[in-house]
XYZ file of C-alpha atoms in Angstrom:
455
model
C 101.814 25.214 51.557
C 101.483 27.700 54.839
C 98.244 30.331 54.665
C 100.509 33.154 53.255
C 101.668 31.482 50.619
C 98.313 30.194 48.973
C 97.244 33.879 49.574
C 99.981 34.678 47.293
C 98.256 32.353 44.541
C 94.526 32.957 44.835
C 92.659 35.949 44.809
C 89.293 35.524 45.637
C 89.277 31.855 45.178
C 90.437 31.835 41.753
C 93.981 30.718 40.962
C 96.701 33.367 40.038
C 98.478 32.553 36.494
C 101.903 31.690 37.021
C 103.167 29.805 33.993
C 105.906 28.089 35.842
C 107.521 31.034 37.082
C 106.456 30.521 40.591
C 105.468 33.895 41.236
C 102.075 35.470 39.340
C 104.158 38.928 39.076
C 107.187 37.675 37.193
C 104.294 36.286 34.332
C 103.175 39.336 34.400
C 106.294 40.979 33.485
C 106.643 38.792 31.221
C 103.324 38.549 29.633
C 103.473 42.615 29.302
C 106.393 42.347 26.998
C 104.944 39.406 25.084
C 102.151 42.181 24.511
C 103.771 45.205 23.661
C 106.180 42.707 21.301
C 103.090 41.428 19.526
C 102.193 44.966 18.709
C 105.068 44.688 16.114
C 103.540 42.085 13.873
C 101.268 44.955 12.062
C 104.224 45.241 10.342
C 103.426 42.209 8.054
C 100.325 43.305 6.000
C 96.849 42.561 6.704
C 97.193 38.998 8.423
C 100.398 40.488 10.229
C 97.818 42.595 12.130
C 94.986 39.937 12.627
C 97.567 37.978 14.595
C 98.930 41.158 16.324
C 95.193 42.110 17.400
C 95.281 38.034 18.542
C 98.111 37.347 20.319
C 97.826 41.149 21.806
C 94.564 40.168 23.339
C 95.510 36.694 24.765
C 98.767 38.111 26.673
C 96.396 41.111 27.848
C 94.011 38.448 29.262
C 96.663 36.136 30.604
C 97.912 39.257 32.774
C 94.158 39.700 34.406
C 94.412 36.187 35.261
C 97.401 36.748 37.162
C 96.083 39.624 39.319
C 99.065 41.611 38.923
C 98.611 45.388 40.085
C 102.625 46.034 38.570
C 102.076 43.921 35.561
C 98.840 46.652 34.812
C 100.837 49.140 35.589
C 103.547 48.294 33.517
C 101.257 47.157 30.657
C 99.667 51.089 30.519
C 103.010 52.679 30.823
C 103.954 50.403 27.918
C 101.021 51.493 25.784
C 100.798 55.200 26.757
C 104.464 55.952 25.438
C 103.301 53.824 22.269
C 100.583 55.933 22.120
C 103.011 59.088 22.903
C 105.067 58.621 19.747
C 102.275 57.227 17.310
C 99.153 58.724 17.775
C 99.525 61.049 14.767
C 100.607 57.671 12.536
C 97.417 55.569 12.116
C 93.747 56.574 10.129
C 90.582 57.257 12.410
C 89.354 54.045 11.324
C 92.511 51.991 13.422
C 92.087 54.056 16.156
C 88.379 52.712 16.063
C 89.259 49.361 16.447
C 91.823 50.181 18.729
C 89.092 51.357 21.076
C 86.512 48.943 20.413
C 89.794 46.156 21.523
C 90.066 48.656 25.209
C 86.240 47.844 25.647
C 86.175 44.174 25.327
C 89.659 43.898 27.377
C 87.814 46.285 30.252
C 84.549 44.318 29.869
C 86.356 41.053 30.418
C 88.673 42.753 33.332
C 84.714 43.491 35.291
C 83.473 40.657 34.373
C 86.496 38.289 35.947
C 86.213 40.722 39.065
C 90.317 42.268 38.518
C 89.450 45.407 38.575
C 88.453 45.000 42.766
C 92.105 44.006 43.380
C 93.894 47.269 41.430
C 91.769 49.741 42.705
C 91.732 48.028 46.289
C 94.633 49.972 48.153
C 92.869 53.332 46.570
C 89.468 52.354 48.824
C 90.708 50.603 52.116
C 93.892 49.116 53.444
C 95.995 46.772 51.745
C 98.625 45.140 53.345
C 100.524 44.187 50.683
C 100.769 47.970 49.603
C 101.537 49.052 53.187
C 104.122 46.577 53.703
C 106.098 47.539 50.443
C 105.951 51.259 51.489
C 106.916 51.166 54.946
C 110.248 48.907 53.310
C 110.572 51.315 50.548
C 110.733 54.265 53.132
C 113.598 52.927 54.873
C 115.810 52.662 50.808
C 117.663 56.200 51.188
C 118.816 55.661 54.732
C 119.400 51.699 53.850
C 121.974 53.273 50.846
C 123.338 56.419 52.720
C 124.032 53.680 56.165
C 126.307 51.546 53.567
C 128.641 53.379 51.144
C 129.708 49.365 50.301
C 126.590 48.289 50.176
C 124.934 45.443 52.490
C 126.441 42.851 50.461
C 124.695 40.480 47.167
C 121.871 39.107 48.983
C 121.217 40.819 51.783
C 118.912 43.777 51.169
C 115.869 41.552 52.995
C 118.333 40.532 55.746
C 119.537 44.414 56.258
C 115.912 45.529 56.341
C 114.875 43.192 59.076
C 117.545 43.490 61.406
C 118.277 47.244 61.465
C 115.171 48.923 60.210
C 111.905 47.213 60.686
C 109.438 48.600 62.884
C 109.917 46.319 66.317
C 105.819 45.439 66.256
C 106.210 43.914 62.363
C 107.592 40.231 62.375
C 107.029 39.780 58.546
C 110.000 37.837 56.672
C 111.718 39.534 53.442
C 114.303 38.616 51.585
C 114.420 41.367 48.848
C 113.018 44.739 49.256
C 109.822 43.465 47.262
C 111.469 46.041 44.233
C 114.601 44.753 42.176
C 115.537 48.769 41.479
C 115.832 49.078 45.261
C 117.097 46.165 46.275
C 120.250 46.334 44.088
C 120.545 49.955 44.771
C 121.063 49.060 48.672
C 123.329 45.717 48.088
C 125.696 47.460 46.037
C 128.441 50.430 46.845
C 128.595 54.111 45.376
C 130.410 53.022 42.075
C 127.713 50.021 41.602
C 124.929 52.620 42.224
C 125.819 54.986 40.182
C 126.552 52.551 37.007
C 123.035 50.985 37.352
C 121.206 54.165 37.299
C 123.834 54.590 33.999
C 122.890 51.883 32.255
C 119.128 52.384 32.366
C 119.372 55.888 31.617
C 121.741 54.461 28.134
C 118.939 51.818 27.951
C 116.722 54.207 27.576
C 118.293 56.613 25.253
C 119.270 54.052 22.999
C 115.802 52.585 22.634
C 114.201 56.156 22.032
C 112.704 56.054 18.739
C 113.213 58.033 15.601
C 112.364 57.390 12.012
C 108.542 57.148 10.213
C 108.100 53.364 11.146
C 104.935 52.752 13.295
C 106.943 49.924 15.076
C 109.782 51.803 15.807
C 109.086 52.829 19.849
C 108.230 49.461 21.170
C 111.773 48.695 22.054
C 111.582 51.444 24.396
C 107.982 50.850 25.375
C 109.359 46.964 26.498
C 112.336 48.312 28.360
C 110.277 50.793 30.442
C 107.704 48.432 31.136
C 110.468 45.722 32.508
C 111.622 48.710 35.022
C 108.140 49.788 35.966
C 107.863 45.954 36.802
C 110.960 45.804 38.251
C 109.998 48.312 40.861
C 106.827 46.773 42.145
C 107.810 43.576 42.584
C 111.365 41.749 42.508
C 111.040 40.382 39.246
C 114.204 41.504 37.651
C 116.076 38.613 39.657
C 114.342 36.166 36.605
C 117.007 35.839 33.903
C 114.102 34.644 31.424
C 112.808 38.482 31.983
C 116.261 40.314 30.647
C 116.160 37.961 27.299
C 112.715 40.344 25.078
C 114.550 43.617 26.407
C 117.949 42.407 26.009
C 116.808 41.686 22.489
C 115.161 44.615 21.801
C 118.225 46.614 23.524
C 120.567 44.740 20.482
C 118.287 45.918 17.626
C 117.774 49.435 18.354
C 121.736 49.296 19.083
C 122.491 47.502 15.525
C 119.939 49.875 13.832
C 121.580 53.062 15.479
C 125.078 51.989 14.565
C 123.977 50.947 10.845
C 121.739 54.405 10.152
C 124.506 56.512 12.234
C 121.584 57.815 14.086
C 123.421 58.956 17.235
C 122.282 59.055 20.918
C 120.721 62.152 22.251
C 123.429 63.450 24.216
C 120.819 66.228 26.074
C 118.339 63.600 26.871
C 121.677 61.166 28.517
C 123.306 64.224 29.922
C 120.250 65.951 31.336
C 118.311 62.696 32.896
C 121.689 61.333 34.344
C 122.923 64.535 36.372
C 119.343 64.900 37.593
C 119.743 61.263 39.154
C 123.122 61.705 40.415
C 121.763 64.919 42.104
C 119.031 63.428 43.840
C 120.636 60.293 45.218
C 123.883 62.347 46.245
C 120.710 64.905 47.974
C 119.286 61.803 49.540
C 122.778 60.143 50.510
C 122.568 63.289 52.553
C 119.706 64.252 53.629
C 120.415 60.498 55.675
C 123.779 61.391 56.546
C 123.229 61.478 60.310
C 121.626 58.379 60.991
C 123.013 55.848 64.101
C 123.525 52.701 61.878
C 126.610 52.588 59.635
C 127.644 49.507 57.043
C 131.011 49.069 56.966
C 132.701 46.464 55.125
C 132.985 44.004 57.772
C 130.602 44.335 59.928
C 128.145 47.518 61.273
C 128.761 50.167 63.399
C 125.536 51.834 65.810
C 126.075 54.987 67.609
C 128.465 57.714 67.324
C 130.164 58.134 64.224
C 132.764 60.648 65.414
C 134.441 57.462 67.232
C 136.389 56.139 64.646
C 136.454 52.634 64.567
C 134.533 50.932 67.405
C 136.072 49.987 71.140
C 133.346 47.905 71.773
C 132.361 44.355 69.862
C 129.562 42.396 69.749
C 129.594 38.815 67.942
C 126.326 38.483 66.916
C 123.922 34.953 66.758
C 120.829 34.198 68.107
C 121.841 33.956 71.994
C 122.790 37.581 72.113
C 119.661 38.760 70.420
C 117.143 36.226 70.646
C 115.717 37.168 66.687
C 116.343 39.280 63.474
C 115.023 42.386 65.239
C 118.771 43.632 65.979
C 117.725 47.429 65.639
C 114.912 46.647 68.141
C 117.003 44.816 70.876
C 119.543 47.924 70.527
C 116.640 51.167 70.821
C 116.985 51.810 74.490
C 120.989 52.838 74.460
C 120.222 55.584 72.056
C 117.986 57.384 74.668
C 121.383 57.180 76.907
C 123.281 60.753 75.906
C 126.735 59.781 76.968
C 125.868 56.755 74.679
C 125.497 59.193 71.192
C 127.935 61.335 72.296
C 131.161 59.029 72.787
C 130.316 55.352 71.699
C 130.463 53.435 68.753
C 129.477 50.096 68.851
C 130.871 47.484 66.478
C 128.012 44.302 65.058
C 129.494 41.360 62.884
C 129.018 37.585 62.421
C 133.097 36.612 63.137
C 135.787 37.370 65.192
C 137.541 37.607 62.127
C 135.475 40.883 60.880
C 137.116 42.934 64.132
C 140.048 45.035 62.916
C 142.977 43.357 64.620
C 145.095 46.704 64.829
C 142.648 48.445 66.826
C 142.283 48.966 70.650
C 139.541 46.355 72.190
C 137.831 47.616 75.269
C 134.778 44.892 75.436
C 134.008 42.271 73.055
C 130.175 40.339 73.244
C 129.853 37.025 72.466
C 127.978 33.866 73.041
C 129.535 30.605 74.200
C 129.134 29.455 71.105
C 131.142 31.714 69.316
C 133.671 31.608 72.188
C 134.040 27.874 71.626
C 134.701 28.133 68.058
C 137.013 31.310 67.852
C 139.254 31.336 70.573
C 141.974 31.872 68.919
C 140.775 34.271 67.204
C 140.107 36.087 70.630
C 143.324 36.138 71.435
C 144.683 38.336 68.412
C 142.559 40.699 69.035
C 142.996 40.665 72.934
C 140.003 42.182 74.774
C 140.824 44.312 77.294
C 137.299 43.015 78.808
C 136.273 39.938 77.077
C 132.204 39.302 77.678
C 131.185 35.834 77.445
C 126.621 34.717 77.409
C 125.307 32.055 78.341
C 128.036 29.481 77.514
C 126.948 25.556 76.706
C 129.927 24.040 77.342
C 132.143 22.552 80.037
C 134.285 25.086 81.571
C 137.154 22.345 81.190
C 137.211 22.167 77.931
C 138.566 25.957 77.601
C 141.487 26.959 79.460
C 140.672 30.703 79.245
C 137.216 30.186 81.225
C 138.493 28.055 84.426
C 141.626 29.683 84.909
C 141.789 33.402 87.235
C 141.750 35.844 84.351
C 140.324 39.286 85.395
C 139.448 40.014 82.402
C 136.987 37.281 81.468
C 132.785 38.020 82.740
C 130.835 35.347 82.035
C 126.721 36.034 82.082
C 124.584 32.927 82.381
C 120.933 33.215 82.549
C 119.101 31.941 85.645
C 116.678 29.917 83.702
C 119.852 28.641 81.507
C 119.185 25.072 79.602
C 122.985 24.418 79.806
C 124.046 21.042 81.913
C 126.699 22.707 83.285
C 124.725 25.450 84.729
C 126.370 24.377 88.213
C 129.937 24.376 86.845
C 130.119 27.879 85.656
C 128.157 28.975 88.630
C 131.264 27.594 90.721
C 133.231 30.417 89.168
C 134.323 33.268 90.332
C 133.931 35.609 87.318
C 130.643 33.934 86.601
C 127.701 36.026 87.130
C 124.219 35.000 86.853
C 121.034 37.176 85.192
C 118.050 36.610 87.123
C 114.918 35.659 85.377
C 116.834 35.434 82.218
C 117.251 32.231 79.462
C 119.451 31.052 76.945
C 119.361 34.661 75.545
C 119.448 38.370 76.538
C 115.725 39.568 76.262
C 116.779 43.564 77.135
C 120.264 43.764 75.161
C 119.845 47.323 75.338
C 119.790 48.047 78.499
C 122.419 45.151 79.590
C 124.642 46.790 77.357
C 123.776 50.315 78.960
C 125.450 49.153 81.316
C 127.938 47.356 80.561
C 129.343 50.780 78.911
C 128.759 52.909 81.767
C 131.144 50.442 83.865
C 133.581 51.238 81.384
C 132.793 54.776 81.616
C 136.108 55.896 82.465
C 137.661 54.273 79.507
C 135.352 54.846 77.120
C 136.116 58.825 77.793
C 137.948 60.422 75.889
């Protein structure tokens, strides 16, 4: 297990409860809604409470022992809209125990040293906190850059190469928040249902009626979302089953009491989410990265789809970091003001009805799509650091004027000398196997093609 990883399990030497889950913030998700659940037992007479006040305390001290800051968080959301709804419902004398049960669980939380870790990013830096807000900064330009979506599965993969800071080389694979991360994978229609469906989550579970019991439906499926959104913990199915359930009863007992839904509460919250995405979808409107379906488009939007193409692996960027390799050629004004640039992982992902002025690629790709190539005929075709024998593709050896083949001085290829013999074969000096300043070799690249790039 690397360093980072058995920092994700300890904290301060003692070992973060996990129960199997394989992540100490998932338990606590699910520990918090084994707790607010239990609170439902008082239901059942005397005894009915002893093992409420029992099994209440064990899933309260289970979550300390996972040092979860979201499952707290989650856990007083939980109780405060409990509290919210039936303060006015129980005798001085419950409340009294009540508070005398806060004591002991905030004596044991000192005592096992928890509190340190949810007050530390109040006191001093926490990385952990700072890494999950500079991601969470980049969500309304992440969902206004992709009216599709970045695709099931690729929030973490979206974030790294087009929006993380070029000195950060941390890996992610969600947006460390489950709200977020589906919000970016998915398109308008998708983003718009989600929000939907919690806000009908939500209304149905809202409680009416005398019964004591009746608002921990709603106090389990706020505390999954408040979960949900500091940690990606909604991806567990085991998580949906306690609100799921709850969800079905307070549906069942709505439809058998004819209580209906508050149509003010659905109405009001929903348009004042719509609003403020559609404000943020905005408010990011003018930003140089665009998601299309296919593939992703830099630079200026105005363009239409792009003339220019690059097939992207690790030989034309070298890492992840795409947005980073790219910076310099939006400091270049003829750049924003006439060029689109087209990104994808195929070929196959270039419109084929479209006008080609320059397509990128690595040998690699060259070697495995040439035929491919040929539909979409470059009008400049742009071939890096290939690792193969000329021989074995017509197209390279034979006098086309619109083949350029880079290879890097320092190349690792074996037939370095073979493509050197060629006469559209130029070589980078003091460069590798990849292009270390894609930027500016693409700089210029485009300004060669100035004059039919122009409009």
């Amino acid at each position: 297990m690397e360093t980072s990883q058995i920092a994700e399990y300890f904290y301060n030497g003692l070992w973060r409860l996990d129960l199997g889950l394989g992540n100490p913030n998932k338990t606590a998700a699910l520990l918090v809604q084994c707790a607010l659940l239990s609170i439902a037992l008082i239901k059942f007479g005397k005894w009915g409470k002893w093992v409420s006040v029992i099994c209440f305390l064990g899933s309260v001290i289970c979550i300390f022992h996972t040092f979860s800051r979201g499952g707290i968080c989650a856990l007083l959301v939980g109780l405060t809209i409990f509290g919210a709804f039936t303060y006015h419902k129980f005798s001085w004398k419950e409340w009294r125990f009540k508070f005398i049960i806060i004591i002991s669980l905030f004596t044991y939380c000192i005592v096992l040293g928890a509190q340190k870790r949810y007050v530390h990013g109040f006191f001093s830096e926490d990385r952990s906190i700072t890494n999950r807000l500079s991601i969470w900064r980049k969500v309304p330009e992440m969902i206004a850059d992709s009216p599709w979506g970045w695709g099931v599965g690729e929030a973490g993969n979206a974030f790294m190469k087009w929006y993380q800071p070029a000195e950060s080389s941390e890996q992610y694979r969600t947006l460390v928040n489950s709200h977020f991360t589906w919000l970016v994978e998915i398109n308008w229609i998708g983003r718009f249902a989600y929000i939907l469906l919690w806000i009908l989550a939500v209304g149905v579970c809202l409680p009416f009626g005398s019964s004591r019991i009746n608002p921990i439906p709603l106090t389990v499926i706020v505390s999954f979302a408040v979960s949900s959104f500091f940690s990606s913990v909604g991806e567990s199915f085991v998580l949906w089953i306690i609100p799921c359930i709850c969800l079905g009863r307070m549906i069942l007992f709505r439809i058998t009491n004819k209580f209906p839904l508050n149509k003010f509460f659905i109405l009001g919250t929903s348009s004042a989410c719509f609003l403020l995405i559609i404000f943020i979808a905005i408010l990011n409107s003018d930003s140089y990265v665009k998601k299309e379906k296919n593939y992703v488009k830099i630079g200026c939007e105005e363009t239409g789809v792009p003339r220019i193409w690059i097939v992207s692996d690790s030989l034309i960027f070298g890492n992840k970091l795409y947005m980073s390799s790219l910076k310099d050629i939006f400091k270049d004004d003829f750049i924003k003001k006439y060029v689109s640039i087209g990104i994808c992982e195929s070929v196959s992902n270039i419109p084929e009805n479209h006008r080609c002025q320059c397509l990128l690629l690595s040998g690699n790709s060259l070697l495995k799509e040439e035929q491919k190539i040929n539909k979409i005929n470059p009008e400049t075709l742009i071939v890096f650091s290939p690792q193969f024998n000329p021989l074995e593709i017509p197209l390279c050896h034979s006098h086309n004027n619109k083949l350029k083949i880079f290879i890097g001085e320092f190349s690792e290829s074996e037939y370095l000398s073979l493509w050197q013999e060629l006469p559209n074969c130029y070589r980078l000096e003091g460069v590798g196997d990849y292009i270390p300043d894609l930027g500016n070799f693409l700089i210029n690249i485009i300004h060669w093609k100035k004059s039919d790039i122009l409009p």
